[in-house]
XYZ file of C-alpha atoms in Angstrom:
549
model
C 5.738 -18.617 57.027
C 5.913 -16.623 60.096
C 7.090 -13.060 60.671
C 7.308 -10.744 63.482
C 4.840 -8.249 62.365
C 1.534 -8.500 60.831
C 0.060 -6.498 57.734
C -3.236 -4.957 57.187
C -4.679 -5.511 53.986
C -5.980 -3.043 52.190
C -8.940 -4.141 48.651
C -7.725 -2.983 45.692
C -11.217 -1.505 45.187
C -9.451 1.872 46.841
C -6.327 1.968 44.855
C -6.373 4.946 42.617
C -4.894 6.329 39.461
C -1.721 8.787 38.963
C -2.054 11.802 37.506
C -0.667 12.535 34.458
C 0.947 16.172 35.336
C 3.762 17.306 37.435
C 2.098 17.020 41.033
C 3.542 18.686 43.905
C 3.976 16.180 47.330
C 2.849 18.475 49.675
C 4.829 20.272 51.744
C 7.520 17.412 52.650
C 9.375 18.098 55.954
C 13.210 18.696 55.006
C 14.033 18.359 58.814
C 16.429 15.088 59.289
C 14.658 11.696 60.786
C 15.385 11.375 64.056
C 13.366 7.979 64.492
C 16.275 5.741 64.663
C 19.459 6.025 67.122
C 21.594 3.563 66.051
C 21.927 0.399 64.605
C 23.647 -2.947 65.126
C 24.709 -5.929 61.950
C 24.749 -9.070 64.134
C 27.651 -10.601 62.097
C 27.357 -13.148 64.702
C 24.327 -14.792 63.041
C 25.131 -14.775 59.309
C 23.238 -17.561 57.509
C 24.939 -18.940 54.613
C 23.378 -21.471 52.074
C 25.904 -23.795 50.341
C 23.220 -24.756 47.802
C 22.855 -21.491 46.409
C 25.073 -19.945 43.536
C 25.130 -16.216 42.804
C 24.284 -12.493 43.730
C 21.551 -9.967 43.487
C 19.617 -11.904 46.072
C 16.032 -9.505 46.213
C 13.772 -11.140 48.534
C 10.138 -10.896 47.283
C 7.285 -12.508 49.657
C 4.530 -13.377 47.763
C 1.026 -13.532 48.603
C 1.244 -17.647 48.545
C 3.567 -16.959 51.932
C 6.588 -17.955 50.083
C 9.931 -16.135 48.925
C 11.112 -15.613 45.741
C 14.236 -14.156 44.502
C 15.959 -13.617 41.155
C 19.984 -14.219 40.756
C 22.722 -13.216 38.440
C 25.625 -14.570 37.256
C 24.282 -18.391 38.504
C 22.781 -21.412 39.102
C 20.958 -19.640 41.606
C 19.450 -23.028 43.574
C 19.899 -25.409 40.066
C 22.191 -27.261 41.592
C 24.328 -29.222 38.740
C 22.916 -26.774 35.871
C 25.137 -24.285 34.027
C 25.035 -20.610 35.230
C 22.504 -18.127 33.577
C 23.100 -14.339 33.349
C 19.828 -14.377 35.535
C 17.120 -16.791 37.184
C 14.538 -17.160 39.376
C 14.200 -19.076 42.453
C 11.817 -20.101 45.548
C 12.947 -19.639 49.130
C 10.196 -21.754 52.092
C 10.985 -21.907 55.899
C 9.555 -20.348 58.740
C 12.886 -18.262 59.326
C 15.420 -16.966 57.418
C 18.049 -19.477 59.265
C 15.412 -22.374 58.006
C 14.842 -21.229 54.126
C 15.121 -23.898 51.668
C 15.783 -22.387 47.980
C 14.264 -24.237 44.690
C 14.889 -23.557 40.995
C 11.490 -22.024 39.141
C 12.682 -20.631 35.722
C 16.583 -20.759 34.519
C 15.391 -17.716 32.084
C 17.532 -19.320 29.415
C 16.450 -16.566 26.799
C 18.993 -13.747 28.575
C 21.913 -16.210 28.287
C 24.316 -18.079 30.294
C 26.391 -16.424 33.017
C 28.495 -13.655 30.685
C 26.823 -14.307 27.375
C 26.632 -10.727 25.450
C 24.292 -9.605 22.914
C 24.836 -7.449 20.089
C 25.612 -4.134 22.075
C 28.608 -5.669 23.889
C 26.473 -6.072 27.361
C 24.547 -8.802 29.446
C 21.183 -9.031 31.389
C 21.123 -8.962 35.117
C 18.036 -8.208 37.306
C 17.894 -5.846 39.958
C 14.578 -5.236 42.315
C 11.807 -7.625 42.512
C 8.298 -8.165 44.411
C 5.284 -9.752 44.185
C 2.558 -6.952 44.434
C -1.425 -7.826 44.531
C -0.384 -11.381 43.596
C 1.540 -10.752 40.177
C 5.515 -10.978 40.291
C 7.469 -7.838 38.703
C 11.039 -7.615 38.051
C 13.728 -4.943 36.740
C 16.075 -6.402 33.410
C 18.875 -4.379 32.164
C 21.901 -4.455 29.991
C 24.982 -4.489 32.179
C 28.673 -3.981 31.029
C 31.053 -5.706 33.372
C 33.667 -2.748 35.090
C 36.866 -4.073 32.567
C 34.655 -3.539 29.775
C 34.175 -0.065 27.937
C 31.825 1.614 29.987
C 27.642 0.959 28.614
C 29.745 -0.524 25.451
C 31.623 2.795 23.861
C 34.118 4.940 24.934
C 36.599 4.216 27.536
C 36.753 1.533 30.755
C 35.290 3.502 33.676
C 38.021 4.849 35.799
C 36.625 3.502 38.319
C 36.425 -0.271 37.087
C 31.853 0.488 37.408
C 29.593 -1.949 35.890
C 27.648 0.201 34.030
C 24.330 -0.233 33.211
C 21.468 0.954 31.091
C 17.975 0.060 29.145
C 15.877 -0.824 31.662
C 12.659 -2.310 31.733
C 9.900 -3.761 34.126
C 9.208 -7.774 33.036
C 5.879 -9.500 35.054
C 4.838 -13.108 35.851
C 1.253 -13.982 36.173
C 2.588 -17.970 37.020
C 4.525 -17.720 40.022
C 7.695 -17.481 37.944
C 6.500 -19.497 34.976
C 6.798 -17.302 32.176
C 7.792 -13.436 32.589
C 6.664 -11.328 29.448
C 8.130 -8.857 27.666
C 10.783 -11.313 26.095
C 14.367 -10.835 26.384
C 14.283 -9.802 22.281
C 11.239 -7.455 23.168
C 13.395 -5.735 26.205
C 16.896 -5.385 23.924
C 14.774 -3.989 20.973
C 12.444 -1.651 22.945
C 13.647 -1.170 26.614
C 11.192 1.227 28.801
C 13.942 3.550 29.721
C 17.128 4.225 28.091
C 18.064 7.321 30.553
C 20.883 5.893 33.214
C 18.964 8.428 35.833
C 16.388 5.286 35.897
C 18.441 1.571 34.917
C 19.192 -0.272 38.428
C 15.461 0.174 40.109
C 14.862 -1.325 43.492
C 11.380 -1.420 44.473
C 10.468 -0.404 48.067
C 9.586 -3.013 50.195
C 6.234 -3.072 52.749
C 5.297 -6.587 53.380
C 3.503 -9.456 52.525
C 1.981 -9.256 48.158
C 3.248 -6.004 48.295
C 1.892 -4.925 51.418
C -1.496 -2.483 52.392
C -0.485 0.652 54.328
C -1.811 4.037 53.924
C 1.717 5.339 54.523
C 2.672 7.690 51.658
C -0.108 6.153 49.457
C 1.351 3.310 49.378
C -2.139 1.637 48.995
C -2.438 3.528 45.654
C 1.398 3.686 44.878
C 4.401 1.762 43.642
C 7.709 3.570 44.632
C 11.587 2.708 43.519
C 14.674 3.833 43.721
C 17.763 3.735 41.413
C 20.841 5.492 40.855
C 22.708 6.908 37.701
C 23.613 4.624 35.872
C 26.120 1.721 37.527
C 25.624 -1.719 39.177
C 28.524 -0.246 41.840
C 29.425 2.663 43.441
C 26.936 5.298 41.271
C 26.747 8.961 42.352
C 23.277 10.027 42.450
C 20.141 7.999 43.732
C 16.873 8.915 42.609
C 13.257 7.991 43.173
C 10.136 6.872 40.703
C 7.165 5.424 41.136
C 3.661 4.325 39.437
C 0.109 3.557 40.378
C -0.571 0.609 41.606
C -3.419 -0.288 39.489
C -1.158 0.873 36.711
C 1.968 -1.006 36.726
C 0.958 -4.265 35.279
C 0.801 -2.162 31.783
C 4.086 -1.711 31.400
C 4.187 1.239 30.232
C 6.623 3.675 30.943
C 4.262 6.634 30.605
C 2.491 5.990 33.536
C 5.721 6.701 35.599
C 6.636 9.445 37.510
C 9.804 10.661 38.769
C 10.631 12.968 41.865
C 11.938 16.275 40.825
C 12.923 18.981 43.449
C 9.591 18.406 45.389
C 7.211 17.454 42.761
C 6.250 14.546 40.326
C 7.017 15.061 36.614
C 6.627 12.198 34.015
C 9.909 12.883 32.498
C 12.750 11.010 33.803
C 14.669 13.743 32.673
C 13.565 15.917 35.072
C 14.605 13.426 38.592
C 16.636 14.943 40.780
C 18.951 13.473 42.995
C 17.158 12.387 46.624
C 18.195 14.806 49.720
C 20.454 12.657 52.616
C 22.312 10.252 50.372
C 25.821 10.813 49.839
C 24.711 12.387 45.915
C 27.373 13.286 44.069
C 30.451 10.688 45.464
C 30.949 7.164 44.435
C 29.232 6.017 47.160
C 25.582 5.752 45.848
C 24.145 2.033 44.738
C 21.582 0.818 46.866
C 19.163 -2.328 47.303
C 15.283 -2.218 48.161
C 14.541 0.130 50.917
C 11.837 -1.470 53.848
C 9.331 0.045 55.308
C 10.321 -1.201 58.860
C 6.313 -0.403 60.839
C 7.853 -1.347 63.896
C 9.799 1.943 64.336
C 8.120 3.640 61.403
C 10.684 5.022 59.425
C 12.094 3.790 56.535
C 15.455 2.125 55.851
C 17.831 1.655 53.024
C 21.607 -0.031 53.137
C 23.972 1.546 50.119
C 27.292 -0.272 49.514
C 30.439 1.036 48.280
C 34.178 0.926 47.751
C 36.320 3.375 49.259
C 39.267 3.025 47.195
C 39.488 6.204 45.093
C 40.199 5.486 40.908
C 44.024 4.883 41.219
C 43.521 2.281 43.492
C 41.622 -0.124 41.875
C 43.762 -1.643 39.896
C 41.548 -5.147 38.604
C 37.792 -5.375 38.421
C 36.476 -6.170 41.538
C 38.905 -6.767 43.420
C 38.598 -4.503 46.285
C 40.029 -4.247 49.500
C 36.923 -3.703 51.267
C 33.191 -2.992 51.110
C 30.830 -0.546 53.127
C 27.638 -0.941 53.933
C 26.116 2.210 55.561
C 22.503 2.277 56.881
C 20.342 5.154 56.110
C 16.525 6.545 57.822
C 13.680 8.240 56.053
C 10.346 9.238 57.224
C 9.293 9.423 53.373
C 10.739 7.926 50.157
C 11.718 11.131 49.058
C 13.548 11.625 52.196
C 15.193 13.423 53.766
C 17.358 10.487 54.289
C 20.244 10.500 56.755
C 22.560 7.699 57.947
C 22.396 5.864 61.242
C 25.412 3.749 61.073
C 27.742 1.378 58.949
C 29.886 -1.981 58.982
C 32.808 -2.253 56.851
C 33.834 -6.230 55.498
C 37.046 -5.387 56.875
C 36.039 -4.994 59.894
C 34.912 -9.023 60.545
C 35.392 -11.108 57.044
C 38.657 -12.739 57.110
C 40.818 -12.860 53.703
C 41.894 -16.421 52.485
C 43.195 -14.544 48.858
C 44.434 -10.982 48.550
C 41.311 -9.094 48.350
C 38.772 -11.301 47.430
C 36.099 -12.086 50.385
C 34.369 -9.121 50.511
C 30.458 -8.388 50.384
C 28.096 -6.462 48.502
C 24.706 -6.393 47.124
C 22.769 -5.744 50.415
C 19.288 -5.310 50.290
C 16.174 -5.337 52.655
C 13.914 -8.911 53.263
C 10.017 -7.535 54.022
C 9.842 -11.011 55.705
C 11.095 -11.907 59.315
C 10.474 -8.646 61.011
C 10.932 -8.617 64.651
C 9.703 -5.842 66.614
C 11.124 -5.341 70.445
C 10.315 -4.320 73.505
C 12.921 -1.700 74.106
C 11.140 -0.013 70.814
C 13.830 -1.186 68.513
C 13.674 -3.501 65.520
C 15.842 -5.874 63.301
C 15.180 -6.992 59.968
C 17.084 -9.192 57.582
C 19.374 -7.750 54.870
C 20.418 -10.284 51.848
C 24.127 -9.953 50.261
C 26.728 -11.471 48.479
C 30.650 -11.837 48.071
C 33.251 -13.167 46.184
C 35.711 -15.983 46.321
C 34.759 -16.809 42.937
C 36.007 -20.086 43.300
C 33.814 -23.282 43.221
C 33.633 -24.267 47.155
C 31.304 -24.779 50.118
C 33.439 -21.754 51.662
C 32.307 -19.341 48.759
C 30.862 -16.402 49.966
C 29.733 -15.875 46.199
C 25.811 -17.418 47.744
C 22.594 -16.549 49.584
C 23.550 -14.601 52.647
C 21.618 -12.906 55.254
C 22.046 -11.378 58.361
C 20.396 -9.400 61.058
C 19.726 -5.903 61.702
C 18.807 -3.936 64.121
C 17.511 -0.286 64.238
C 17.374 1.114 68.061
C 14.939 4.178 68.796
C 16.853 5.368 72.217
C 20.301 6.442 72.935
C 22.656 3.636 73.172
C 25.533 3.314 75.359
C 28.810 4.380 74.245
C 32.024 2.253 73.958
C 34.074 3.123 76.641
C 36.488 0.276 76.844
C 38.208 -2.231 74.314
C 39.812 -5.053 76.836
C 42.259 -7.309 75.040
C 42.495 -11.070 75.484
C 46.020 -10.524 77.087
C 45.357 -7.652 79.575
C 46.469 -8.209 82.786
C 43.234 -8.562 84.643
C 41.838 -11.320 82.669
C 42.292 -14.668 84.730
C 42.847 -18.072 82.655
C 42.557 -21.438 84.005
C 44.541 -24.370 82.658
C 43.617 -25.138 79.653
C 44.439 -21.703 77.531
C 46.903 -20.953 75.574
C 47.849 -17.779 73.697
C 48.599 -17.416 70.057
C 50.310 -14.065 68.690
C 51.311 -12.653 65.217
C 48.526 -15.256 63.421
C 47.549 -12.193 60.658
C 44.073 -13.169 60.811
C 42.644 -9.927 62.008
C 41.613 -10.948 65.465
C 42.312 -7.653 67.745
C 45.932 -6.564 68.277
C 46.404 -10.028 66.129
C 46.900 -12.167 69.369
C 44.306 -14.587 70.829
C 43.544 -17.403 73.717
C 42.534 -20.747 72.540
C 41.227 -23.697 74.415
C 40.880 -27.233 73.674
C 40.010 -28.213 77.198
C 36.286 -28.346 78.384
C 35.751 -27.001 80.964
C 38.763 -24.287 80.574
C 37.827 -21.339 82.221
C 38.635 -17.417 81.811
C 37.047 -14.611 84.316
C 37.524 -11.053 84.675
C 35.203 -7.766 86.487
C 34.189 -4.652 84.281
C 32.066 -1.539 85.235
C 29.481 -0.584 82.710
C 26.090 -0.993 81.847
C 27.190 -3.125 78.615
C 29.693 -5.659 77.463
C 30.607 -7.208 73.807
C 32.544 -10.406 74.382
C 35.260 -11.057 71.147
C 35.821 -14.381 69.590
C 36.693 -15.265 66.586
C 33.836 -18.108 64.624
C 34.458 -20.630 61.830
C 33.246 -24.045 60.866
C 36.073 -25.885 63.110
C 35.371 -24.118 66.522
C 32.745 -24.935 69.551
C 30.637 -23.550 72.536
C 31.182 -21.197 75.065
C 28.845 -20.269 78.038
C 29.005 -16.831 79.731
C 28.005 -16.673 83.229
C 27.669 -12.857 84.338
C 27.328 -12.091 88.363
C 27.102 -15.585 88.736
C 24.111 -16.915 86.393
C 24.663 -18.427 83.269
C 23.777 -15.998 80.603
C 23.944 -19.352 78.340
C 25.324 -21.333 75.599
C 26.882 -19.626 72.382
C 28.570 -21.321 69.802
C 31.297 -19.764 67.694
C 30.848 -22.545 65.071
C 29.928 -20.573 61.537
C 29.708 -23.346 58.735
C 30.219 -23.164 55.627
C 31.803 -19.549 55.562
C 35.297 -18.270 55.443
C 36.766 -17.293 59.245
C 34.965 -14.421 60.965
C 37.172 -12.323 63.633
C 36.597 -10.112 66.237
C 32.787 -11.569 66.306
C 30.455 -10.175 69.078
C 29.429 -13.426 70.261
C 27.810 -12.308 73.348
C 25.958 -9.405 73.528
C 24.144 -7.120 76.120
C 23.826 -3.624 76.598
C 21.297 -3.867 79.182
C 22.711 -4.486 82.124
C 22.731 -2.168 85.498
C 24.765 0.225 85.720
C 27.543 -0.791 88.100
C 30.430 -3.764 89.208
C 29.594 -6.764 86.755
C 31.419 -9.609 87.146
C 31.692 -12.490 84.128
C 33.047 -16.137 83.457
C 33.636 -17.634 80.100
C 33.554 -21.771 80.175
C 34.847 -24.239 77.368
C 31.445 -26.195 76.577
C 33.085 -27.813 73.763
C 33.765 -32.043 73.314
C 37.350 -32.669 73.715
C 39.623 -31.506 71.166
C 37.510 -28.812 69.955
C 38.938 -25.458 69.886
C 37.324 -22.218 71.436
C 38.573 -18.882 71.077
C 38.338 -15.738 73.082
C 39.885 -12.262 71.976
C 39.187 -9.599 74.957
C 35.661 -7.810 75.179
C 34.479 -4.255 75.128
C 32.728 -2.243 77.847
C 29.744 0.051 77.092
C 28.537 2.813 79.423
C 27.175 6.089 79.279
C 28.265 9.403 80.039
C 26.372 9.655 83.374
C 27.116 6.513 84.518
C 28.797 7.267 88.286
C 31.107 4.151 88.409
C 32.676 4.417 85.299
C 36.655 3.221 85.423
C 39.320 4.348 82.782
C 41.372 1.299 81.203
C 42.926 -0.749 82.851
C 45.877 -0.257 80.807
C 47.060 1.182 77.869
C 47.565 -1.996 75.795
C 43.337 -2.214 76.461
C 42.541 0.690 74.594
């Protein structure tokens, strides 16, 4: 398996022992990050994998170069098999485009997909890794959001899974077997306090990875929030010796409390830079990304306040906003978001929307510019049975800049004025698919041309992708820039897809030409672009028209 950034590897001979006090960190710097810039989700480049089934996808990479991943709700990669409440499965490729997924262990003992146990609730997993060759995993009890909230009292007003009795399972098989047993866990969890029952672990590399950043040679460190699968309003942070956590014990935890360590989980406080104390706060497994070195963490939430959400889950969108860190205690702060909304095209009212992101260690890609992009895992729901469900494996790109990026300073529709079409194009209006200003130009002719001249230093060209649709090659200042393809199958319609990219360009006149590479009768699409620039930038031109803005 290849990645784009090695790890140094560190004998466990130096790993060391917590102590069993309240120990103070150290004088942490409570000055905001300023490591990262920006950040860019290449939507363009979602993978999709019609043989998997289900969500909570936590990508571990094991010391045996493979991936492994738990699932909820599914069949996970058991094709043909009934859905569990959670499994565990085996991801091999050399990219994340390439991963194949296999079935290791259908965990039978925590049920099928829904199956309660006395208390009203069901197991789901949260964070997972492989660390110094052993596989660990977080169970809890989980009470869906139309249920009474952690199985007494009222439905949450908010429609939140809730969730509660966590504990920390292991697998010295590669997936095999994973004592404590599911009886063992509902009998005697390791924490019943929600301030510690949907743990993520942080993410370094490779068998858990070897860096002397923040101990992490010597320490294990997660995150989790109060108390909800969704949308929770605090986040805090734990972690454990390395050479302890194979015990099991939840005495040889420790939890961050206003600048020190204390062993009671009690005592956590909420971590500085998160949005603590809205309904914003659920997050996946933060990555140490070396490249940039800074940490980073994607939360997900909806932004529909109580009255609005009138069915369990059913929301009309999803954010994912990015956060920074030079420590896992933070200060965190964010760098950027994407909104489903914003690209995900609805085929039922409120339905295709994602959620669960979380971090890959694997696939790294440092640049040359100083920036970075690593992989984030997710979900969504359809629900229903089909290869257009995004209810799967997902994963797409992202990428963390260290510099100033240029600003947006134009948004050119597909039916300005200055664009010139060849034969060949013809423009559709009104089609309430989300493409900008809802119009768009289609071709079915090869060859079909469209051209038009911008000032910047950037340019985003718009189109919308889908399984049906074909190639396009972009030719800027006369050389071909090359081929992209605006097919995206299996996955419902994307719109208003960046499918050319590059911010790079001198400053100045640009001049660009978009050509129908497709067979006969295969569509293309093209829905206006967007000029980037910066503020000192001499040549800069206003709009060329209102209706561009």
């Amino acid at each position: 398996m290849k990645v784009g950034t090695g790890a140094i590897r560190v004998s466990s001979a130096i790993l060391g022992a917590l102590l069993p006090v309240i120990v103070a960190i150290g004088r942490p710097s409570h000055a905001a990050p300023t490591g990262i810039t920006g950040v860019f989700v290449d939507v363009s480049r979602i993978v999709h994998n019609p043989h998997s089934n289900g969500d909570t996808w936590d990508l571990g990479w094991a010391d045996d170069g493979s991936l492994y991943t738990f699932a909820d709700d599914s069949r996970g990669f058991a094709e043909g098999k009934r859905g569990q409440n959670l499994n565990f499965d085996r991801l091999t490729g050399d990219s994340m485009e390439q991963l194949v997924g296999s079935s290791v262990n259908l965990m039978e003992e925590y049920g099928t997909s829904g199956q309660e146990i006395a208390n009203g609730s069901n197991w789901k997993s949260t964070g997972f890794d492989c660390i110094d060759g052993v596989f660990y995993a977080f169970v809890a009890n989980n009470w869906y959001g139309d249920h009474r909230a952690y199985g007494r009292g009222a439905v949450d007003p908010y429609l939140r899974q809730s969730a509660l009795n966590l504990s920390l399972i292991k697998s010295s098989d590669r997936g095999k077997t994973w004592p404590r047993t599911a009886a063992e866990n509902s009998a005697h969890p390791m924490w019943t306090s929600p301030k510690f029952s949907t743990a993520y672990f942080f993410k370094y590399g490779r068998n858990g990875g070897a860096t002397m950043q923040d101990e992490q040679n010597r320490y294990v460190y997660a995150l989790s929030n109060d108390g909800f699968w969704n949308d929770g309003e605090n986040i805090y942070l734990a972690r454990v010796s390395r050479s302890k956590i194979g015990r099991r014990q939840a005495s040889d935890w420790q939890f961050y409390a206003s600048g020190a360590w204390s062993p009671r989980v009690d005592a956590a406080t909420p971590i500085a830079g998160f949005p603590n104390g809205q309904v914003k706060c659920t997050v996946g497994s933060p990555l140490w990304l070396a490249p940039v070195h800074r940490y980073v963490a994607v939360t997900w939430y909806n932004p529909e306040a109580a009255d609005e959400r009138l069915k369990w889950d059913y929301p009309s969108d999803r954010i994912f906003e990015f956060y920074q860190a030079d420590h896992p205690w933070g200060p965190w702060s964010s760098v950027g978001q994407e909104k489903a909304t914003e690209f995900i095209a609805d085929r039922r009212e409120k339905i295709h929307r994602w959620y669960g992101p979380s971090f890959s260690p694997a696939f790294v890609e440092a640049h040359a510019d100083g920036s970075a992009t690593a992989w984030m895992t997710f979900s969504g729901m359809t629900w229903e049975e089909s290869p257009s469900s995004l209810y799967s494996f997902n994963a797409c790109p992202v990428t963390f800049y260290t510099t100033p990026r240029p600003r947006r300073l134009q948004w050119i529709n597909d039916s300005d004025a200055s664009l010139i079409y060849s034969d060949g194009w013809r423009a559709e209006a009104h089609r309430g698919r989300g493409d900008y200003r809802d119009d768009l130009h289609v071709s079915a002719t090869p060859g079909a041309t469209v051209e038009f001249a911008f000032q910047g230093s950037g340019i985003e060209i718009l189109a919308e992708k889908s399984g049906e649709l074909g190639q396009v090659e972009v030719v800027i200042d006369g050389k071909s820039a090359g081929t992209v393809t605006e097919a995206q199958n299996p996955f419902p319609l994307l719109y208003q897809i960046p499918i050319y990219r590059n911010l790079a360009l001198a400053n100045g006149s640009h001049t660009v030409r978009l050509i129908n590479r497709g067979s006969a009768g295969t569509h293309v699409t093209f829905d206006g672009y967007r000029v980037f620039g910066r503020d000192t930038d001499p040549t800069m031109s206003p709009p060329t028209s209102t209706a561009s803005w």
